[in-house]
């Protein structure tokens, strides 16, 4: 079966190297006789730049989608352009044209999950998206397997390689936020628009995909409470470390009866915890089922080779089942659940505010005191650092949203004890 690749950037080039340049060891794994006769091959690559060098003479760059959509020899399309509308339209058109689709695009999958899996079923083809969550970690397939036996009630983890890379470098090397983000971009970890990484959209999309699957209900990016990490400073890292904690960017969802709770926020973990020791572009994802208990999955959550590995795994899966009568059924996504935001989460909070004057200090302390008892207050170099007593997350978040209107720089994080 011929394959087309949409987008030959960081991940696309990794996939191309595995499939066409024989970097991976996978040929000959097929159960289907037709596929076994010849290794899979990428014959066309959609790119804007027709002069892009692919490194072999097998793949041909095309710049118009019709060259792929109207090519009947292409049975499988790998969508790795990123972005939203164009990739969504292309995936739909490919499914309608009877082509299997593999993608790593969490923006598209989280937004159009139900529609796309229905479209695949209607057209007798398969849609796979393993690399859309956790880069190289096989979490989508593992979650599907566990769901055959378990009721999954909780998902939590470090789900973004870029921000974990930034926070790790800030913690280990005292690195600067902006410089480390630029480094993550140059390595190929970050999204084309890195706002998605640092403001929480990438994590909330991944959490939305896993939660939709696990709780059998469509949970969208906009249902997820999220807060970015752009306000964090070296001073926070120093103070947090002196308290014996490490800051991580957590995605967390829970299901209780018909209520689903979701949050994406910076959280402080004790130094010795597992979460604190997941560093660089690595991710960790924990799922809790009623029979198995807690399971944790760890590995590279971003980057060319690890993500390409997951994409090619999906390609091999499809090539192995081509021609079977009974293709996998779409996941159930129609349970009616109440989206309850952060209502179930609570904890002590760490907060730092950048102060202009004594009046602002009073304003910050008064605002905190209206919702929680202050346990620790340190004032140093125009900064106030506060640790509170335990409090409900929604109450604290509401207070800080108001405070942000007048206090220019505010960083706060829940403490996970
Ligand atoms: N990077 C990572 O670690 C991971 C990425 N992903 C996902 O994988 C996908 C690809 O990411 P990544 O490889 O990093 O992205 P890149 O930006 O590196 O690559 C995208 C490629 O697609 C091309 N492209 C984009 N739009 C079009 C278009 N309209 N027509 C033709 N070509 C186009 C780009 O060309 P041009 O340069 O001209 O824009 C570029 O070559 C994204 O959905 C991302 O979220 C998932 C897991 C990990
Ligand atoms: N930008 C993403 C890429 C993988 O999904 C990340 O940093 O995790």
CSV table of N, CA and C and ligand atoms in Angstrom, one decimal, residues 106 159-162 189-191 197 202 206 301-302, ligand 2:
chain,number,residue,atom,x,y,z
A,106,UNK,N,-3.2,16.8,18.1
A,106,UNK,CA,-4.1,16.7,19.2
A,106,UNK,C,-5.2,17.8,19.1
A,159,UNK,N,2.1,16.2,30.8
A,159,UNK,CA,1.7,15.9,29.4
A,159,UNK,C,2.3,16.8,28.3
A,160,UNK,N,3.3,17.6,28.7
A,160,UNK,CA,3.9,18.5,27.7
A,160,UNK,C,5.4,18.5,27.9
A,161,UNK,N,6.1,18.1,26.8
A,161,UNK,CA,7.5,18.0,26.8
A,161,UNK,C,8.2,19.4,26.9
A,162,UNK,N,7.7,20.3,26.2
A,162,UNK,CA,8.3,21.7,26.1
A,162,UNK,C,8.3,22.3,27.5
A,189,UNK,N,10.6,20.5,20.0
A,189,UNK,CA,9.6,20.0,21.0
A,189,UNK,C,8.4,20.8,21.0
A,190,UNK,N,8.5,22.1,20.7
A,190,UNK,CA,7.4,23.1,20.9
A,190,UNK,C,6.5,23.0,19.7
A,191,UNK,N,5.2,23.5,19.9
A,191,UNK,CA,4.3,23.6,18.8
A,191,UNK,C,4.7,24.8,17.9
A,197,UNK,N,1.8,25.6,24.2
A,197,UNK,CA,2.6,24.8,25.2
A,197,UNK,C,2.6,25.6,26.5
A,202,UNK,N,-2.0,22.9,24.9
A,202,UNK,CA,-1.5,21.6,24.4
A,202,UNK,C,-1.9,20.5,25.5
A,206,UNK,N,-4.6,17.3,25.2
A,206,UNK,CA,-4.3,15.9,25.4
A,206,UNK,C,-5.1,15.4,26.6
A,301,UNK,N,7.9,12.5,25.8
A,301,UNK,CA,6.6,13.1,25.4
A,301,UNK,C,6.7,14.0,24.2
A,302,UNK,N,7.9,14.3,23.7
A,302,UNK,CA,8.0,15.2,22.5
A,302,UNK,C,9.3,14.9,21.8
B,2,LIG,N1,4.6,20.6,21.9
B,2,LIG,C1,4.3,19.3,22.4
B,2,LIG,C2,4.7,18.3,21.4
B,2,LIG,C3,4.2,16.9,21.8
B,2,LIG,O1,3.0,16.7,21.9
B,2,LIG,C4,5.1,19.1,23.7
B,2,LIG,O2,6.0,19.8,24.0
B,2,LIG,O3,4.7,18.1,24.5
